[in-house]
Coordinates of C-alpha atoms and ligand atoms in Angstrom, one line a residue:
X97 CA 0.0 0.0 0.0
X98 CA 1.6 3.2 -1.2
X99 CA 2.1 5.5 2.6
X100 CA -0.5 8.4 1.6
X101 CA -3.3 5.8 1.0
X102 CA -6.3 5.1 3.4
X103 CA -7.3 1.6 1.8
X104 CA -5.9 -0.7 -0.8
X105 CA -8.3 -0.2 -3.7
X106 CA -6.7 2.4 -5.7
X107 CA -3.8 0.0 -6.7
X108 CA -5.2 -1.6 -9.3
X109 CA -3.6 1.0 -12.1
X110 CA -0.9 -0.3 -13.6
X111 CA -0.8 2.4 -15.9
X112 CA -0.5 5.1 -13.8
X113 CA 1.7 3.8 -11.2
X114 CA 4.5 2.9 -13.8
X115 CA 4.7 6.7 -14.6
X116 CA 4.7 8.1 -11.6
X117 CA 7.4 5.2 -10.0
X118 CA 9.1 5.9 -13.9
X119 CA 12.9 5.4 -12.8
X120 CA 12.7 4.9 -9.4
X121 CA 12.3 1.8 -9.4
X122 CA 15.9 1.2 -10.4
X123 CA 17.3 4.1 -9.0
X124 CA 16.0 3.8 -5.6
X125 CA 17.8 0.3 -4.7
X126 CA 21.1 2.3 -4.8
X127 CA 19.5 4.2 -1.9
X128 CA 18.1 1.7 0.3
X129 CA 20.9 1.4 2.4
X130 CA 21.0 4.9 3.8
X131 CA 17.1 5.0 3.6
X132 CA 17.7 2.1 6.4
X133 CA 20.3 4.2 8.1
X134 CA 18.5 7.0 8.0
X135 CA 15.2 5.3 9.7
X136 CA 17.6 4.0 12.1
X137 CA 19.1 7.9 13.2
X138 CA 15.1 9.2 12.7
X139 CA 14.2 6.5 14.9
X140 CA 16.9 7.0 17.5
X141 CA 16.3 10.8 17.8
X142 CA 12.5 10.1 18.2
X143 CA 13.7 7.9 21.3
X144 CA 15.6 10.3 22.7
X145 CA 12.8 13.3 22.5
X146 CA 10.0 11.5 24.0
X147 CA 7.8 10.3 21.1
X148 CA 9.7 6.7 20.7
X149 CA 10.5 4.6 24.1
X150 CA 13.9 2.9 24.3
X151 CA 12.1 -0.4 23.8
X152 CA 10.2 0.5 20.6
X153 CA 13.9 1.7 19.1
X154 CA 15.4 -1.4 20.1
X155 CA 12.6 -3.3 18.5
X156 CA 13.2 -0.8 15.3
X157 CA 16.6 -0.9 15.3
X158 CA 16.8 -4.7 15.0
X159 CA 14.3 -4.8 12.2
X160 CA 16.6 -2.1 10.3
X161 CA 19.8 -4.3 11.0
X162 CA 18.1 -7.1 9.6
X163 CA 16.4 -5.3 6.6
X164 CA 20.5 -3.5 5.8
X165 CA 21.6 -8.0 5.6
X166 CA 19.1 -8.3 3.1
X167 CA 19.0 -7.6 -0.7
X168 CA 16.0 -5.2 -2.2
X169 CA 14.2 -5.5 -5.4
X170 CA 11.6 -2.8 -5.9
X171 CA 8.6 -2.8 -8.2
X172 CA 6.2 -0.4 -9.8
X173 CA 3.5 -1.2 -6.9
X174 CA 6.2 0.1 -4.5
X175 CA 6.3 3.7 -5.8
X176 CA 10.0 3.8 -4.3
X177 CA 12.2 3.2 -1.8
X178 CA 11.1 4.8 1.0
X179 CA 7.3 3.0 0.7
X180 CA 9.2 0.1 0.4
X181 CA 11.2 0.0 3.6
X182 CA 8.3 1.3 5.6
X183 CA 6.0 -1.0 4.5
X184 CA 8.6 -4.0 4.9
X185 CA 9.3 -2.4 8.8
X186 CA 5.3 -2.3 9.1
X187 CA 5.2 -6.0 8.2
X188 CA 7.9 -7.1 10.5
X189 CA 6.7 -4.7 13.6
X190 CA 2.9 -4.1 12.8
X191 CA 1.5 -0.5 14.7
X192 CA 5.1 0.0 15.7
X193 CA 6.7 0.2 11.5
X194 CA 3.7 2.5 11.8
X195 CA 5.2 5.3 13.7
X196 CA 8.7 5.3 12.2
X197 CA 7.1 8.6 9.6
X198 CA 6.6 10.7 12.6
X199 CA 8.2 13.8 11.6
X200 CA 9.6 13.7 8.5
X201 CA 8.2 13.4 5.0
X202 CA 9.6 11.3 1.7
X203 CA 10.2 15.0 1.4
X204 CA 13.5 15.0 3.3
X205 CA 13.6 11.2 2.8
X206 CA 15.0 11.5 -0.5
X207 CA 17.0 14.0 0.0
X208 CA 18.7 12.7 3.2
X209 CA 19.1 9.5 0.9
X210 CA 20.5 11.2 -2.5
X211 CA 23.0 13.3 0.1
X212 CA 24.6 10.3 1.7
X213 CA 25.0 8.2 -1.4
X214 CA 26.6 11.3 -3.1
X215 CA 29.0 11.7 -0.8
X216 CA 30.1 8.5 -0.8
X217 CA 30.5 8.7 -4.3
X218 CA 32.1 12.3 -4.2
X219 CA 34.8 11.7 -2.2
X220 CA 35.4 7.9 -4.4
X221 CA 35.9 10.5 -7.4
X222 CA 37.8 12.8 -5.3
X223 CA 40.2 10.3 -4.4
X224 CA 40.3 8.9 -8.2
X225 CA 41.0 11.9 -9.7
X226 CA 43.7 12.5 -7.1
X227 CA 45.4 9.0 -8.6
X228 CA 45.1 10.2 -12.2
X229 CA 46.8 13.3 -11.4
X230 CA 49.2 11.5 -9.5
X231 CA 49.8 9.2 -12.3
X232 CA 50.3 12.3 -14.7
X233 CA 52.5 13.8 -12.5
X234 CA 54.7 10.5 -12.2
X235 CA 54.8 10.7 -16.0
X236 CA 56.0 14.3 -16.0
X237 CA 58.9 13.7 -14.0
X238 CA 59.6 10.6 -15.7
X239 CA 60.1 12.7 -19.0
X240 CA 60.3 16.2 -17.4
X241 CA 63.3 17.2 -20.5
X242 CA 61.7 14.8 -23.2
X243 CA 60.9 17.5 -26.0
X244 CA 57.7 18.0 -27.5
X245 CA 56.2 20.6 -30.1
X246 CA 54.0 22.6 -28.2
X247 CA 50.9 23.8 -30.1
X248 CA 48.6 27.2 -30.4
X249 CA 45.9 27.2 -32.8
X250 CA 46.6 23.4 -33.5
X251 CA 49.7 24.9 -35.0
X252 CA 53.5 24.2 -34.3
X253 CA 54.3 26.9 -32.0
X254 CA 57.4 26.4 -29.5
X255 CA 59.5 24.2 -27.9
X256 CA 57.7 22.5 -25.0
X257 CA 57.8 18.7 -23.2
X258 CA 56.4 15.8 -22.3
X259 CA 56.6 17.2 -18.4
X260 CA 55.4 20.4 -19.1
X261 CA 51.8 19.0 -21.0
X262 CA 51.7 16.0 -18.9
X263 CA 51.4 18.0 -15.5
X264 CA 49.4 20.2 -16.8
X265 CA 46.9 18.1 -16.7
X266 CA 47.9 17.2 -13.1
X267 CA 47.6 20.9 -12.0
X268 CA 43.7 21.5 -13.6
X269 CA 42.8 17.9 -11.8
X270 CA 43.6 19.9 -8.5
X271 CA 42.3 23.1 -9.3
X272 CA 39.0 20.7 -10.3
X273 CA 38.9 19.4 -7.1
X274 CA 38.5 22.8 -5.3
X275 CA 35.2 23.0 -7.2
X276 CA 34.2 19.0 -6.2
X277 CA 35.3 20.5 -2.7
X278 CA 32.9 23.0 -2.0
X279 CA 30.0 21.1 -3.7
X280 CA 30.8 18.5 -1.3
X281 CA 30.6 20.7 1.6
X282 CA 27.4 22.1 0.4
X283 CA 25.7 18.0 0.1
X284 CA 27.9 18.0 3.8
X285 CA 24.3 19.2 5.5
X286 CA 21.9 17.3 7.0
X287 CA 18.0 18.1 5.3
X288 CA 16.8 15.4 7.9
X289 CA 13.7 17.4 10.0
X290 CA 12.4 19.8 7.2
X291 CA 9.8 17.2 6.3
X292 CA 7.7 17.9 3.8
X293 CA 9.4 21.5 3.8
X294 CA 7.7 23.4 6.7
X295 CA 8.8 21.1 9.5
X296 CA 6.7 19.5 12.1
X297 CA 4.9 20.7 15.5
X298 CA 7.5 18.4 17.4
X299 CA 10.9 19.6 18.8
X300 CA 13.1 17.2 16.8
X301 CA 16.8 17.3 17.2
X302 CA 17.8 17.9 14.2
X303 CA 21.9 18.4 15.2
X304 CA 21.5 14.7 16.6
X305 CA 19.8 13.3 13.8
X306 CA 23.1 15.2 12.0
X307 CA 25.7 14.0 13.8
X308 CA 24.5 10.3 14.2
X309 CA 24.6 10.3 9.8
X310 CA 27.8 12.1 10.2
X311 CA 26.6 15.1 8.4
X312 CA 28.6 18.4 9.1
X313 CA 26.0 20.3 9.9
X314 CA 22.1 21.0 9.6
X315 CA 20.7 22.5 6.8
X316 CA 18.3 25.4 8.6
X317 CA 15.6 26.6 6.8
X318 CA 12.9 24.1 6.2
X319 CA 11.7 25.7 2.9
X320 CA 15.4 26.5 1.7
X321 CA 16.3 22.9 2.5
X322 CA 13.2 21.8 -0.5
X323 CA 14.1 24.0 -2.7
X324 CA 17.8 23.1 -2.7
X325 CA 16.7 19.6 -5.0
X326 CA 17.7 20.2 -7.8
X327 CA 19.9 23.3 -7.2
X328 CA 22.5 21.3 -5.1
X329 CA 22.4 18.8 -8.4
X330 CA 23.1 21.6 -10.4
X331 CA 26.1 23.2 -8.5
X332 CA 27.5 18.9 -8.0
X333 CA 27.4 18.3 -12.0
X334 CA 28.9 21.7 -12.9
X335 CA 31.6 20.5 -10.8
X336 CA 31.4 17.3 -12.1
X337 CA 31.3 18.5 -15.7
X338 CA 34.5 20.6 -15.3
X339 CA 36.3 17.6 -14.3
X340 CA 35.3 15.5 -16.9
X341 CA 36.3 18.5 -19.6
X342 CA 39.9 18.0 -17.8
X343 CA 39.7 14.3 -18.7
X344 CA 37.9 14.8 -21.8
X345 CA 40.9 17.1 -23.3
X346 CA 43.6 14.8 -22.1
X347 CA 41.5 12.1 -24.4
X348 CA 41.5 14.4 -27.1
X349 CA 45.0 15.0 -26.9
X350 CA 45.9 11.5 -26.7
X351 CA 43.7 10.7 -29.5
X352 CA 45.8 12.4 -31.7
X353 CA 49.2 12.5 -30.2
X354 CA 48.8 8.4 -30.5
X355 CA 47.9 9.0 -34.1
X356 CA 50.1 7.2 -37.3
X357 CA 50.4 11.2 -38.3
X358 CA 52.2 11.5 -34.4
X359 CA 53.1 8.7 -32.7
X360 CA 54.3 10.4 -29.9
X361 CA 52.5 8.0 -27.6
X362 CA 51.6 4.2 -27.5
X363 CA 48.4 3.4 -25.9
X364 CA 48.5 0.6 -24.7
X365 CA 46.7 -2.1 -26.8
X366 CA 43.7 -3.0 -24.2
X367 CA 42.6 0.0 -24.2
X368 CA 42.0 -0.1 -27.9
X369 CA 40.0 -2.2 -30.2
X370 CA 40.2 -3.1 -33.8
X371 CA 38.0 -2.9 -36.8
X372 CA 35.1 -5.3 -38.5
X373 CA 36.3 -4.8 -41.4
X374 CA 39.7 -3.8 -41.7
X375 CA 42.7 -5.4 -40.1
X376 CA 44.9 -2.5 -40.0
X377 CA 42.8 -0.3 -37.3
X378 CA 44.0 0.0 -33.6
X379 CA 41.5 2.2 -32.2
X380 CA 40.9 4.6 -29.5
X381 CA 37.5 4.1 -28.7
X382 CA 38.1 4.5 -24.8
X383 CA 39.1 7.4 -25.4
X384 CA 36.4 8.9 -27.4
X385 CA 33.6 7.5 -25.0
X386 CA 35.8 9.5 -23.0
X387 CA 35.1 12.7 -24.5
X388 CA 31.5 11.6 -25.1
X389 CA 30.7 10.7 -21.7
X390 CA 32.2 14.0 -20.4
X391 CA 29.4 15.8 -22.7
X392 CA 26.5 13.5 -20.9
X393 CA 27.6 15.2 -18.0
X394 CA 27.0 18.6 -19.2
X395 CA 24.1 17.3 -20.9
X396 CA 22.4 16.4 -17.4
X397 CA 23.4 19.4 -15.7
X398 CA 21.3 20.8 -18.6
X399 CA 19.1 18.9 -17.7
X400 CA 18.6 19.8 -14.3
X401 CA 19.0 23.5 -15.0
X402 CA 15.8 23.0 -16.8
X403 CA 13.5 21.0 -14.8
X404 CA 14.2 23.1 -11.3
X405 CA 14.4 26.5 -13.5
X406 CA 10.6 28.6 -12.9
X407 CA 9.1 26.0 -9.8
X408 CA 7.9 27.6 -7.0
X409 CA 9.2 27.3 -3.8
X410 CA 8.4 23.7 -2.3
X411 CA 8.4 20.6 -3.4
X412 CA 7.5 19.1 -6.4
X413 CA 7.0 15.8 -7.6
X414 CA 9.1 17.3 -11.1
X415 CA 12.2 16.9 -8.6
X416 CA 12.0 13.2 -9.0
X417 CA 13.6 13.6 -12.4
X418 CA 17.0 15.2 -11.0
X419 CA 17.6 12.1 -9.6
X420 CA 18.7 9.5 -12.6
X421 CA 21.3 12.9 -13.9
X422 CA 22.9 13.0 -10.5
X423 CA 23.3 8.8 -10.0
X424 CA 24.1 8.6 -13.1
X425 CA 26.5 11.3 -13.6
X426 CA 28.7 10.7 -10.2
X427 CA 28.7 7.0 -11.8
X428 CA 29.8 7.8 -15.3
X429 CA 32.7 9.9 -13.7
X430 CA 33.7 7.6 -11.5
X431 CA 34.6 5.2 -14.4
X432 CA 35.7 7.7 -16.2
X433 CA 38.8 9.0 -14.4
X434 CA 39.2 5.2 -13.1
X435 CA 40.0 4.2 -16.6
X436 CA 42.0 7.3 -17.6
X437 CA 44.0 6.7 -14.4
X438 CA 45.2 3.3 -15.7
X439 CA 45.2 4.2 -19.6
X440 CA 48.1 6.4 -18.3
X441 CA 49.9 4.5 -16.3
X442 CA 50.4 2.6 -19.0
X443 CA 51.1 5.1 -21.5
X444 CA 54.0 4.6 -23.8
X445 CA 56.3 7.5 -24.8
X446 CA 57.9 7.7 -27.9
X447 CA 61.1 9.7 -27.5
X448 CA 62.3 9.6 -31.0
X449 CA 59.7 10.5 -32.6
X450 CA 58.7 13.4 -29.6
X451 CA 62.3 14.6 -30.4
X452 CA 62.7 14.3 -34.2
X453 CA 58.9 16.7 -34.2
X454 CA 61.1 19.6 -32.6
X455 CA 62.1 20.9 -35.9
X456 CA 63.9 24.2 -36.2
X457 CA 61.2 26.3 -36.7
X458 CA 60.1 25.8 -32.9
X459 CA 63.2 27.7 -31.8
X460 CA 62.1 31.1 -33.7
X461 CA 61.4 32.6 -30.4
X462 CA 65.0 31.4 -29.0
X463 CA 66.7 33.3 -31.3
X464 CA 64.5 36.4 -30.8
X465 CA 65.2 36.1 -27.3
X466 CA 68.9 35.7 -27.7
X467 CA 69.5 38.9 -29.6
X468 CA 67.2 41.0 -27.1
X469 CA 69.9 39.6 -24.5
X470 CA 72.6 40.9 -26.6
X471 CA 70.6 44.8 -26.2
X472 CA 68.5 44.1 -29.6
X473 CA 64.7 45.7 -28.8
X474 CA 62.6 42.9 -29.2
X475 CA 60.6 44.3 -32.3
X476 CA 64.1 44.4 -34.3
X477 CA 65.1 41.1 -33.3
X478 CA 61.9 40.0 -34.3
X479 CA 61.9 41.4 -37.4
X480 CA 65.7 39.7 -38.4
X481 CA 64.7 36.4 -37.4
X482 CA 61.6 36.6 -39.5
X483 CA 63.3 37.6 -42.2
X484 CA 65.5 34.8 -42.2
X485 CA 63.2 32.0 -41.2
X486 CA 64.3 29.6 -44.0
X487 CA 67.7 29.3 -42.8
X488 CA 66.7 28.7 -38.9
X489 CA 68.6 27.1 -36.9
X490 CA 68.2 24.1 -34.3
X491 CA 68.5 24.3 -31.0
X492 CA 69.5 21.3 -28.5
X493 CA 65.9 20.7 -27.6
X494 CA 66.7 19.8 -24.2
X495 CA 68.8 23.3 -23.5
X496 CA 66.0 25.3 -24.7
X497 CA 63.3 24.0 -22.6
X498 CA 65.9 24.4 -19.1
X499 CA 66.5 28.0 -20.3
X500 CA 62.2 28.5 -19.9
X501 CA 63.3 28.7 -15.9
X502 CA 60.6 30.7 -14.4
X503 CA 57.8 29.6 -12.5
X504 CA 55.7 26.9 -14.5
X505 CA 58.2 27.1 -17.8
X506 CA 59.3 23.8 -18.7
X507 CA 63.1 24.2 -16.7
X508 CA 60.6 24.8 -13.6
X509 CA 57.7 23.0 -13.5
X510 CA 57.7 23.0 -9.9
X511 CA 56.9 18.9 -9.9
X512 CA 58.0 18.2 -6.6
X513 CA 55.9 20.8 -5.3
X514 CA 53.0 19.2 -7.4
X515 CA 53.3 16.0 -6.1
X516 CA 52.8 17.2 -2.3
X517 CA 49.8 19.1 -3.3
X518 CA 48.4 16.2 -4.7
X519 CA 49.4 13.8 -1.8
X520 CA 47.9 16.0 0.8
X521 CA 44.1 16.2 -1.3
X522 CA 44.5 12.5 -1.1
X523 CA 45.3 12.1 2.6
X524 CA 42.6 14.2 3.1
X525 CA 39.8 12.3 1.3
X526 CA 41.2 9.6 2.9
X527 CA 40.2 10.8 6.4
X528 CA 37.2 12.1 4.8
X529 CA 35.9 8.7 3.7
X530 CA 37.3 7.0 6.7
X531 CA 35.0 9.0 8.9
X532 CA 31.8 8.9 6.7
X533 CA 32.4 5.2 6.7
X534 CA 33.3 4.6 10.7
X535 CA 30.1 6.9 11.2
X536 CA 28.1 5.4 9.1
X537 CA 29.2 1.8 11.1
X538 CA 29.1 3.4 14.6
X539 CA 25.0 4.0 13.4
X540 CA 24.8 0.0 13.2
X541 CA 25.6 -0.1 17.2
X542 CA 24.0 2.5 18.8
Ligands
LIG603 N1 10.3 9.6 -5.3 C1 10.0 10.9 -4.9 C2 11.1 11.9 -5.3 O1 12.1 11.5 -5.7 C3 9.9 10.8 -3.4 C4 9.2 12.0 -2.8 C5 7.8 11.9 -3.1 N2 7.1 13.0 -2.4 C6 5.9 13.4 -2.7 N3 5.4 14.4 -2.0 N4 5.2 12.8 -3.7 O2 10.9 13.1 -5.3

């Protein structure tokens, strides 16, 4: 029986009930775990202000512990998850699965639920995109002095390296991470206790019901906590979205870089696949799912932007839909940097061919620069050099790219540095998922 109900007769619609349930049904079993744990901090909190006796939350809390042992399945009569584990509580405990709704609403439910599972999965990309940078930076100081045209317009421009483009990458995966940061802290806020989104007439405590799900905080306002569906969503695949544009550029640049026109890199043959038809192709398909999947992501938060943009305040049943973008979105770039992370571990670099690429013309700006240190104005030396760009001269490659010395120029990429910035994010998400985890656990005991 669906929980706003008064009798079982209204079932019978088939019809109706798939398109209200439309994707929950799948969805939802991802959040039945912390729909458990979540009835098991309600429930706790109700105990501990009165409207629950210690012995009704014992009786609860065993019936949760046995429910989070066994596997769900939900179906269109269902609605979602939340009917689900009520109903399966009222079954087990009778009048007493009755009163585990007391002040809250599917309202906060799903929101209490959506929030735990994504930041479990924030923190698993955090730490993921932490190891591909890691593994780019690794890469970089493997081949900090190999040479490598460096491009502008897609054009040959100057001398640059295989250290220098490789932790780039490295650097933006940080800088990426400040925005997964703060949307994290935003999701770090516990919505438990708005209800349906104007609260209840009982004095819940709502810090308790916070701290027992390990949530930093309380999310105050009742009605700002409803209409933060959808906008929270928003702000999570933005950040999610710049990530994956990070990813989806070192694709593209591997795509072609790996290229017979190129070769400056070898990708490593499992990450490639070959053609029906013709025997000759090795190709980069990862890689352009890659880039593909990276524009899903921006796609969803689209997506979102457009089903929360001109609601009113409250909720509303449209905010069911923001659910499959944001599960599916933390999942897609979850694999998504997994895979890279590995694709460039093994990664093979072609020296030779990065080396023989650095043709004269790359050095133009070399020997601008060495006539402006000689007192030539930089205009005149300009001028000379262009006018005698047919008979350029080499450089050693390797010289040229130490003499770029200052801050973030290939003789000073500052790697070390790099690599200690990324260690630290690590450590930190490491604690950070420690602690949801050890919370989450302590829960189980109370
Ligand atoms: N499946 C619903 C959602 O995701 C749960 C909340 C339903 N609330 C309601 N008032 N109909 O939004």
């Amino acid at each position: 029986m669906k929980l706003w109900q008064t009798d079982n007769s209204k079932t019978d619609n088939q019809l109706v009930e798939q398109f209200t349930a439309g994707d929950d049904i799948s969805l939802d079993e991802k959040l039945y775990r912390y729909d458990l744990l979540g009835s098991l901090a309600h429930a706790y909190m109700l105990s501990k202000i009165g409207v629950l006796s210690t012995k009704e939350f014992s009786k609860l809390r065993a019936a949760v512990l046995k429910l989070l042992d066994a596997e769900i399945h939900l179906t269109v009569q269902d609605e979602d998850v939340h009917t689900k584990v009520e109903n399966l509580l009222v079954h087990k405990l009778g009048e007493l699965g009755q009163k585990i709704h007391t002040g809250r609403s599917r309202n906060d439910q799903v929101l209490l639920d959506t929030r735990l599972h994504t930041k479990d999965k924030l923190s698993e990309i955090a730490l993921s995109a932490m190891r591909l940078a890691m593994n780019l930076n690794t890469l970089a100081q493997r081949h900090e002095f190999v040479p490598m045209p460096g491009y502008t317009h897609t054009r040959r421009a100057m001398p640059s390296s295989v250290g220098l483009w490789a932790s780039a990458f490295a650097e933006s995966l940080l800088e990426d991470l400040v925005l997964l940061q703060a949307t994290y802290e935003l999701n770090d806020r516990s919505p438990l206790g708005a209800a349906a989104g104007y609260g209840v007439p009982l004095n819940l405590d709502r810090e308790l019901a916070a701290k027992l799900l390990g949530f930093k905080s309380v999310q105050k306002n009742t009605i700002g906590v409803m209409n933060s569906r959808g906008r929270l969503e928003f702000a999570i695949l933005a950040a999610l979205s710049t990530l994956m544009q990070t990813v989806a550029r070192l694709a593209t640049d591997l795509i072609w870089f790996s290229a017979d026109e190129f070769q400056f890199f070898q990708l490593a043959d499992r990450f490639c696949t070959g053609s029906s038809l013709m025997p000759n192709k090795k190709n980069p398909d990862m890689l352009e799912l890659v880039r593909a999947r990276a524009a899903s992501i921006i796609a969803n938060m689209n997506q979102l932007a457009m089903i929360t943009h001109g609601l009113t305040s409250g909720y509303h049943r449209d905010l069911q839909e923001t659910k499959g973008s944001l599960l599916r979105s933390l999942e897609t770039t979850r694999a998504t940097v997994q895979i890279m992370s590995a694709l460039i571990v093994e990664l093979e670099v072609n020296e030779e061919k990065l080396e023989a690429a650095c043709s004269a013309d790359l050095f133009a700006v070399d020997h601008v620069i060495e006539q402006v240190q000689k007192r030539v104005p930089f205009r005149q030396a300009y001028q000379n050099v262009k006018r005698n760009l047919s008979n350029i001269k080499a450089l050693k490659p390797r010289e040229a790219l130490k003499k770029r010395n200052h801050i973030g120029g290939s003789g000073n990429l500052c790697l070390d540095q790099l690599e200690d910035a990324i260690e630290s994010q690590m450590l930190l998400w490491q604690i950070e998922r420690k602690q949801f985890q050890t919370t989450l656990e302590k829960l189980t005991k109370l």
